[in-house]
PDB file of C-alpha atoms in Angstrom:
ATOM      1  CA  UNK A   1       0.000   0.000   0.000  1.00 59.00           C
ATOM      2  CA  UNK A   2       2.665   2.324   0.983  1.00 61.00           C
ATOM      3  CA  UNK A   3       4.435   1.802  -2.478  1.00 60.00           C
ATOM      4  CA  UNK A   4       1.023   2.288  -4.331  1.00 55.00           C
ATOM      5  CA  UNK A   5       0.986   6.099  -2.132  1.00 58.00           C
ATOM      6  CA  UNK A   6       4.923   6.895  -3.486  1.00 58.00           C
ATOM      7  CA  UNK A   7       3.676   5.789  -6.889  1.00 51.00           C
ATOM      8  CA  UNK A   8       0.826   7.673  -7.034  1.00 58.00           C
ATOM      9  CA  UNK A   9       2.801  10.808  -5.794  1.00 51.00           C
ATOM     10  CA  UNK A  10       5.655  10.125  -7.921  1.00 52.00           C
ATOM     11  CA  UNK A  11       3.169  10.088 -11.171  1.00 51.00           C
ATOM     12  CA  UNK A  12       1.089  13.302  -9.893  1.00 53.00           C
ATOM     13  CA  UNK A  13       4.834  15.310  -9.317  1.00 59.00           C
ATOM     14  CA  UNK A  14       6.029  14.282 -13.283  1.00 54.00           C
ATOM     15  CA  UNK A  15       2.589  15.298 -14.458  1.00 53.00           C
ATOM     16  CA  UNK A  16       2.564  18.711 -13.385  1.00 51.00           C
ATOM     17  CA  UNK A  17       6.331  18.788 -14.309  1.00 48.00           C
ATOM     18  CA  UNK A  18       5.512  17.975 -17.498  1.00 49.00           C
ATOM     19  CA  UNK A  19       2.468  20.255 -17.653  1.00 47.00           C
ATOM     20  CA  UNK A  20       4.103  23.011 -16.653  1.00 47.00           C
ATOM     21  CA  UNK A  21       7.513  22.562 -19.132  1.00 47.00           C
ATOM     22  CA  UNK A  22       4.908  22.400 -22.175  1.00 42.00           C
ATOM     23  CA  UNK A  23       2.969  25.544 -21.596  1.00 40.00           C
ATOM     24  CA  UNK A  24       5.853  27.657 -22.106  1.00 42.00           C
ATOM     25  CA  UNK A  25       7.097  25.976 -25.550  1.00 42.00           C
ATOM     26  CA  UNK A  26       4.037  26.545 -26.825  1.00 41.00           C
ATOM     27  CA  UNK A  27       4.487  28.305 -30.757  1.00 43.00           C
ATOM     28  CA  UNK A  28       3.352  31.874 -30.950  1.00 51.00           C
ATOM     29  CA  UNK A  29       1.261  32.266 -34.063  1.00 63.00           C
ATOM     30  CA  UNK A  30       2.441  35.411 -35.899  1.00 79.00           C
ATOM     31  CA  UNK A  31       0.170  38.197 -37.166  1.00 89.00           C
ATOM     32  CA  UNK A  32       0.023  40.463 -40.346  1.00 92.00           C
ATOM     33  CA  UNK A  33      -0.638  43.506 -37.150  1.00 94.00           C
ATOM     34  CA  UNK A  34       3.298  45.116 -36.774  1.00 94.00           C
ATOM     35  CA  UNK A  35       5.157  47.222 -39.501  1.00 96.00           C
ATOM     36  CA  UNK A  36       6.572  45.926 -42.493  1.00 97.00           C
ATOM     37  CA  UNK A  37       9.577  47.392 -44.150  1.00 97.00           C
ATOM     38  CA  UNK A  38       9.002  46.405 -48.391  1.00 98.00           C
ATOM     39  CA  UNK A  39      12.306  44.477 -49.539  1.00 97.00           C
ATOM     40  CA  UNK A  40      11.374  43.776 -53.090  1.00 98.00           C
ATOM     41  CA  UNK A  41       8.261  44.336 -55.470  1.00 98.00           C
ATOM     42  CA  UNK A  42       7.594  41.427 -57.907  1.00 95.00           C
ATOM     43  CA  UNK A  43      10.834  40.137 -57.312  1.00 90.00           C
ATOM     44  CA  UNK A  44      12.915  43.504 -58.025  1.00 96.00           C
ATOM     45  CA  UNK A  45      14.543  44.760 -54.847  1.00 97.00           C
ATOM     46  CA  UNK A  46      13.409  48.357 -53.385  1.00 97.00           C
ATOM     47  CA  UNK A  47      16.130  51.075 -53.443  1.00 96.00           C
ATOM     48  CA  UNK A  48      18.597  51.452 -51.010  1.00 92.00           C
ATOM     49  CA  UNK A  49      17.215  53.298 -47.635  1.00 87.00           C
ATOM     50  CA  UNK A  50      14.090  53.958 -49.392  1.00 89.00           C
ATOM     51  CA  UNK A  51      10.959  53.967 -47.235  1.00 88.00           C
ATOM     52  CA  UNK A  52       8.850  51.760 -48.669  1.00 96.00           C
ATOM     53  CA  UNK A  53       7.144  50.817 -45.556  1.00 97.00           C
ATOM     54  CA  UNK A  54       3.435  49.032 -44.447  1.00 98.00           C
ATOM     55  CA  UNK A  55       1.581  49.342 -40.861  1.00 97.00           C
ATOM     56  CA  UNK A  56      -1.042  47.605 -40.271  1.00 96.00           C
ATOM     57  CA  UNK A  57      -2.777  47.924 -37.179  1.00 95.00           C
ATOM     58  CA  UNK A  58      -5.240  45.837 -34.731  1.00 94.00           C
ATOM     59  CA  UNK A  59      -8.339  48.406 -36.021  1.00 96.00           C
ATOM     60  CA  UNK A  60      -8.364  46.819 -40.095  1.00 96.00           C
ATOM     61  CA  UNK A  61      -6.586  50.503 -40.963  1.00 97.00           C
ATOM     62  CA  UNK A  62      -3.196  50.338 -43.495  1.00 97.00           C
ATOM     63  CA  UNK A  63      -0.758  53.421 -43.932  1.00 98.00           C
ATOM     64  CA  UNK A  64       3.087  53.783 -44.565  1.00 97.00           C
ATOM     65  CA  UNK A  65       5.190  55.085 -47.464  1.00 97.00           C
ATOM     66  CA  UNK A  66       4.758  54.099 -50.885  1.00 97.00           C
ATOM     67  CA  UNK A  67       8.496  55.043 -51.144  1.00 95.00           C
ATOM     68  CA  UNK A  68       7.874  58.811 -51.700  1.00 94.00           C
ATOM     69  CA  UNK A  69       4.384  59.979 -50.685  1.00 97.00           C
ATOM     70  CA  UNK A  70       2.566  58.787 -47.678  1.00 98.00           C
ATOM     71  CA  UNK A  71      -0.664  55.942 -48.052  1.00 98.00           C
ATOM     72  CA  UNK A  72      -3.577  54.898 -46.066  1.00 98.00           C
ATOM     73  CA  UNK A  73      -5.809  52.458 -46.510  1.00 98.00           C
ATOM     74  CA  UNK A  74      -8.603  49.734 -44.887  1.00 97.00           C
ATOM     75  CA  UNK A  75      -7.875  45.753 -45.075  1.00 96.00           C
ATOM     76  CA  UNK A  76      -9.961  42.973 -44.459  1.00 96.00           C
ATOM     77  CA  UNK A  77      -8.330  39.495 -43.602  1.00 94.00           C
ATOM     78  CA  UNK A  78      -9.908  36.135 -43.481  1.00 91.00           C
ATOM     79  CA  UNK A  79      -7.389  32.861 -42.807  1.00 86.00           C
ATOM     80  CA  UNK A  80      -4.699  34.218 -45.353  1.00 87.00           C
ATOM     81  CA  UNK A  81      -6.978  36.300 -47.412  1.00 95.00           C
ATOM     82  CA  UNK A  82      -6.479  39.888 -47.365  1.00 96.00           C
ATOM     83  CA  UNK A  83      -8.667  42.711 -49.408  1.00 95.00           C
ATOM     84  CA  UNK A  84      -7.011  46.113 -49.688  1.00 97.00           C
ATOM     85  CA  UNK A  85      -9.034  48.935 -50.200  1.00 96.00           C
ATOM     86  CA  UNK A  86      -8.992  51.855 -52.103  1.00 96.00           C
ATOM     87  CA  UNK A  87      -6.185  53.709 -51.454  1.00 96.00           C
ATOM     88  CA  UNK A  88      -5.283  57.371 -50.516  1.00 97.00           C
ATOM     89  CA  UNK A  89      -2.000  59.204 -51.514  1.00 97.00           C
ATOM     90  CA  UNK A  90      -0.568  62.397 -50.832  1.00 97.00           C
ATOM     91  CA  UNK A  91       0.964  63.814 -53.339  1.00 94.00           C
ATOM     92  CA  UNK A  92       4.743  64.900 -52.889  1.00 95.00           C
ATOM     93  CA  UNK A  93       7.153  64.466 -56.091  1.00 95.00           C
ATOM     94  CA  UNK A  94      10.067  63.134 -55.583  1.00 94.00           C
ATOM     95  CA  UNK A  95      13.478  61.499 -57.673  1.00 95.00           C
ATOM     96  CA  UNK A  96      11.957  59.513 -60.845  1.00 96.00           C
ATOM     97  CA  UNK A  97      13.406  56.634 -59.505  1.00 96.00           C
ATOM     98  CA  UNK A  98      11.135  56.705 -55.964  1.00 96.00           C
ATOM     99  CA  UNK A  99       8.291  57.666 -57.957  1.00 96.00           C
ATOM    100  CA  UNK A 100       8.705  54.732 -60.155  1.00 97.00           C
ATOM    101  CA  UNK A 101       9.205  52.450 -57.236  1.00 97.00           C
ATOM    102  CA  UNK A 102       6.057  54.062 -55.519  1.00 97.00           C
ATOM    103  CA  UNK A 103       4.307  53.079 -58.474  1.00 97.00           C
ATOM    104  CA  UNK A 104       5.084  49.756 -58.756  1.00 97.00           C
ATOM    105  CA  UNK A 105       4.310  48.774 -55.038  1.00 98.00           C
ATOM    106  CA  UNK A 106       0.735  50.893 -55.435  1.00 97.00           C
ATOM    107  CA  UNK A 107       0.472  48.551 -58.407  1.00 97.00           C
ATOM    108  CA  UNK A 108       1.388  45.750 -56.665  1.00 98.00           C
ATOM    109  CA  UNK A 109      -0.767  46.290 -53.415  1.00 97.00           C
ATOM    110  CA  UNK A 110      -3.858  46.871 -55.549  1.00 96.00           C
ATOM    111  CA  UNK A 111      -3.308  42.956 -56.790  1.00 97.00           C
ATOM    112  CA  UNK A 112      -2.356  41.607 -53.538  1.00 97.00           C
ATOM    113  CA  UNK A 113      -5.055  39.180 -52.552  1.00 97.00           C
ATOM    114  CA  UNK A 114      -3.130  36.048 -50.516  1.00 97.00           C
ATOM    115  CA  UNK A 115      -0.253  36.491 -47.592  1.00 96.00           C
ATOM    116  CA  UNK A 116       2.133  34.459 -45.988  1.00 96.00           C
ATOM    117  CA  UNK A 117       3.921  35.072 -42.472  1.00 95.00           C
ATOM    118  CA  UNK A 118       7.171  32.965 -41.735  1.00 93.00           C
ATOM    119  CA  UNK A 119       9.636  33.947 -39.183  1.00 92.00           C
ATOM    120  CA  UNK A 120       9.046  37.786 -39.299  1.00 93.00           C
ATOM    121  CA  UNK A 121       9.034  37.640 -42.889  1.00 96.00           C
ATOM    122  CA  UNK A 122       5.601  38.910 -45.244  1.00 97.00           C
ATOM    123  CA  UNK A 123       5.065  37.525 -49.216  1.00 97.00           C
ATOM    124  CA  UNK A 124       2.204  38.530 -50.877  1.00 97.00           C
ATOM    125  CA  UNK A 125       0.622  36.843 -53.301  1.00 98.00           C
ATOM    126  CA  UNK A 126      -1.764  38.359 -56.661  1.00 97.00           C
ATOM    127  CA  UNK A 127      -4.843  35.962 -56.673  1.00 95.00           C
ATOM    128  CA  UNK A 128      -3.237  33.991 -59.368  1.00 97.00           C
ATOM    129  CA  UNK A 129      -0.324  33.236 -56.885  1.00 96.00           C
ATOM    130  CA  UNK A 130       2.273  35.627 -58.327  1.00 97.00           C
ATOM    131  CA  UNK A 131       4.474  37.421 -56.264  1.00 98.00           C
ATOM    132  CA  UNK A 132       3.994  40.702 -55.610  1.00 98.00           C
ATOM    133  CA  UNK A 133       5.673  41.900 -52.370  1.00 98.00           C
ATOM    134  CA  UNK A 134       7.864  40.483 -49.982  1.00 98.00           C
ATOM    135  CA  UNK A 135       8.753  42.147 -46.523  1.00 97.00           C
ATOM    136  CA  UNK A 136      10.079  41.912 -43.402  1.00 97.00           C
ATOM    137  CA  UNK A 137       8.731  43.010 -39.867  1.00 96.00           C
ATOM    138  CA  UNK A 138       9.996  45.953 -37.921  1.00 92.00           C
ATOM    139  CA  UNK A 139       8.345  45.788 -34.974  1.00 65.00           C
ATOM    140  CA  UNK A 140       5.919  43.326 -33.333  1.00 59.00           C
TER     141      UNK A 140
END
């Protein structure tokens, strides 16, 4: 009996070990929420210390630099869906080669349909499954 008692003990003691070791390796699920500073647009990489840069916030709101002027948007996500919607510009001129830049990602984010998070980095996809922007986060 007094073996059965250790036993018992013994298994109750590894179990919440073992609970309590698991909880904290759980995987945290990342979020398209944070800041995203715009490496390349369909595959061409952005100009050096450009600001091609994306925030989206917790309230479905998008805004950031197209590379020159300054954008703002709404998004709707749903799994790995994402709808952009029409966007706002201001209107600053800059060198040609921003403004062609800015062009291409406001090009680019009017396809984008699909994303994909993986370690801190952001693709995102046209609804045929072309590239159109990849990214990587800047802060949580």
């Amino acid at each position: 009996m007094r073996n059965f008692k250790q036993l018992t003990l013994l298994v109750a003691i590894a179990t919440t070990l073992t609970a309590c070791n698991s909880s904290s390796a759980l995987p945290t699920q990342e979020s398209l929420p944070g800041s995203w500073l715009v490496e390349s647009i369909k595959d061409k990489a952005v100009i050096t210390k450009s600001t091609a840069q994306l925030n989206f916030d917790e309230q479905n709101r998008l805004s950031g630099s197209a590379s020159c002027n300054n954008i703002s948007s709404n998004y709707t996500l749903e799994h790995n869906s994402v709808n952009i919607g029409p966007m706002a510009v201001t209107r600053k001129m800059c060198l040609p080669a921003l403004m062609e830049q800015e062009s291409r990602l406001l090009q680019a984010l009017g396809k984008v349909k699909r994303f994909q998070l993986n370690n801190g980095e952001l693709t995102m996809y046209d609804q045929q499954g072309s590239l159109q922007i990849k990214a990587k986060r800047t802060k949580p």
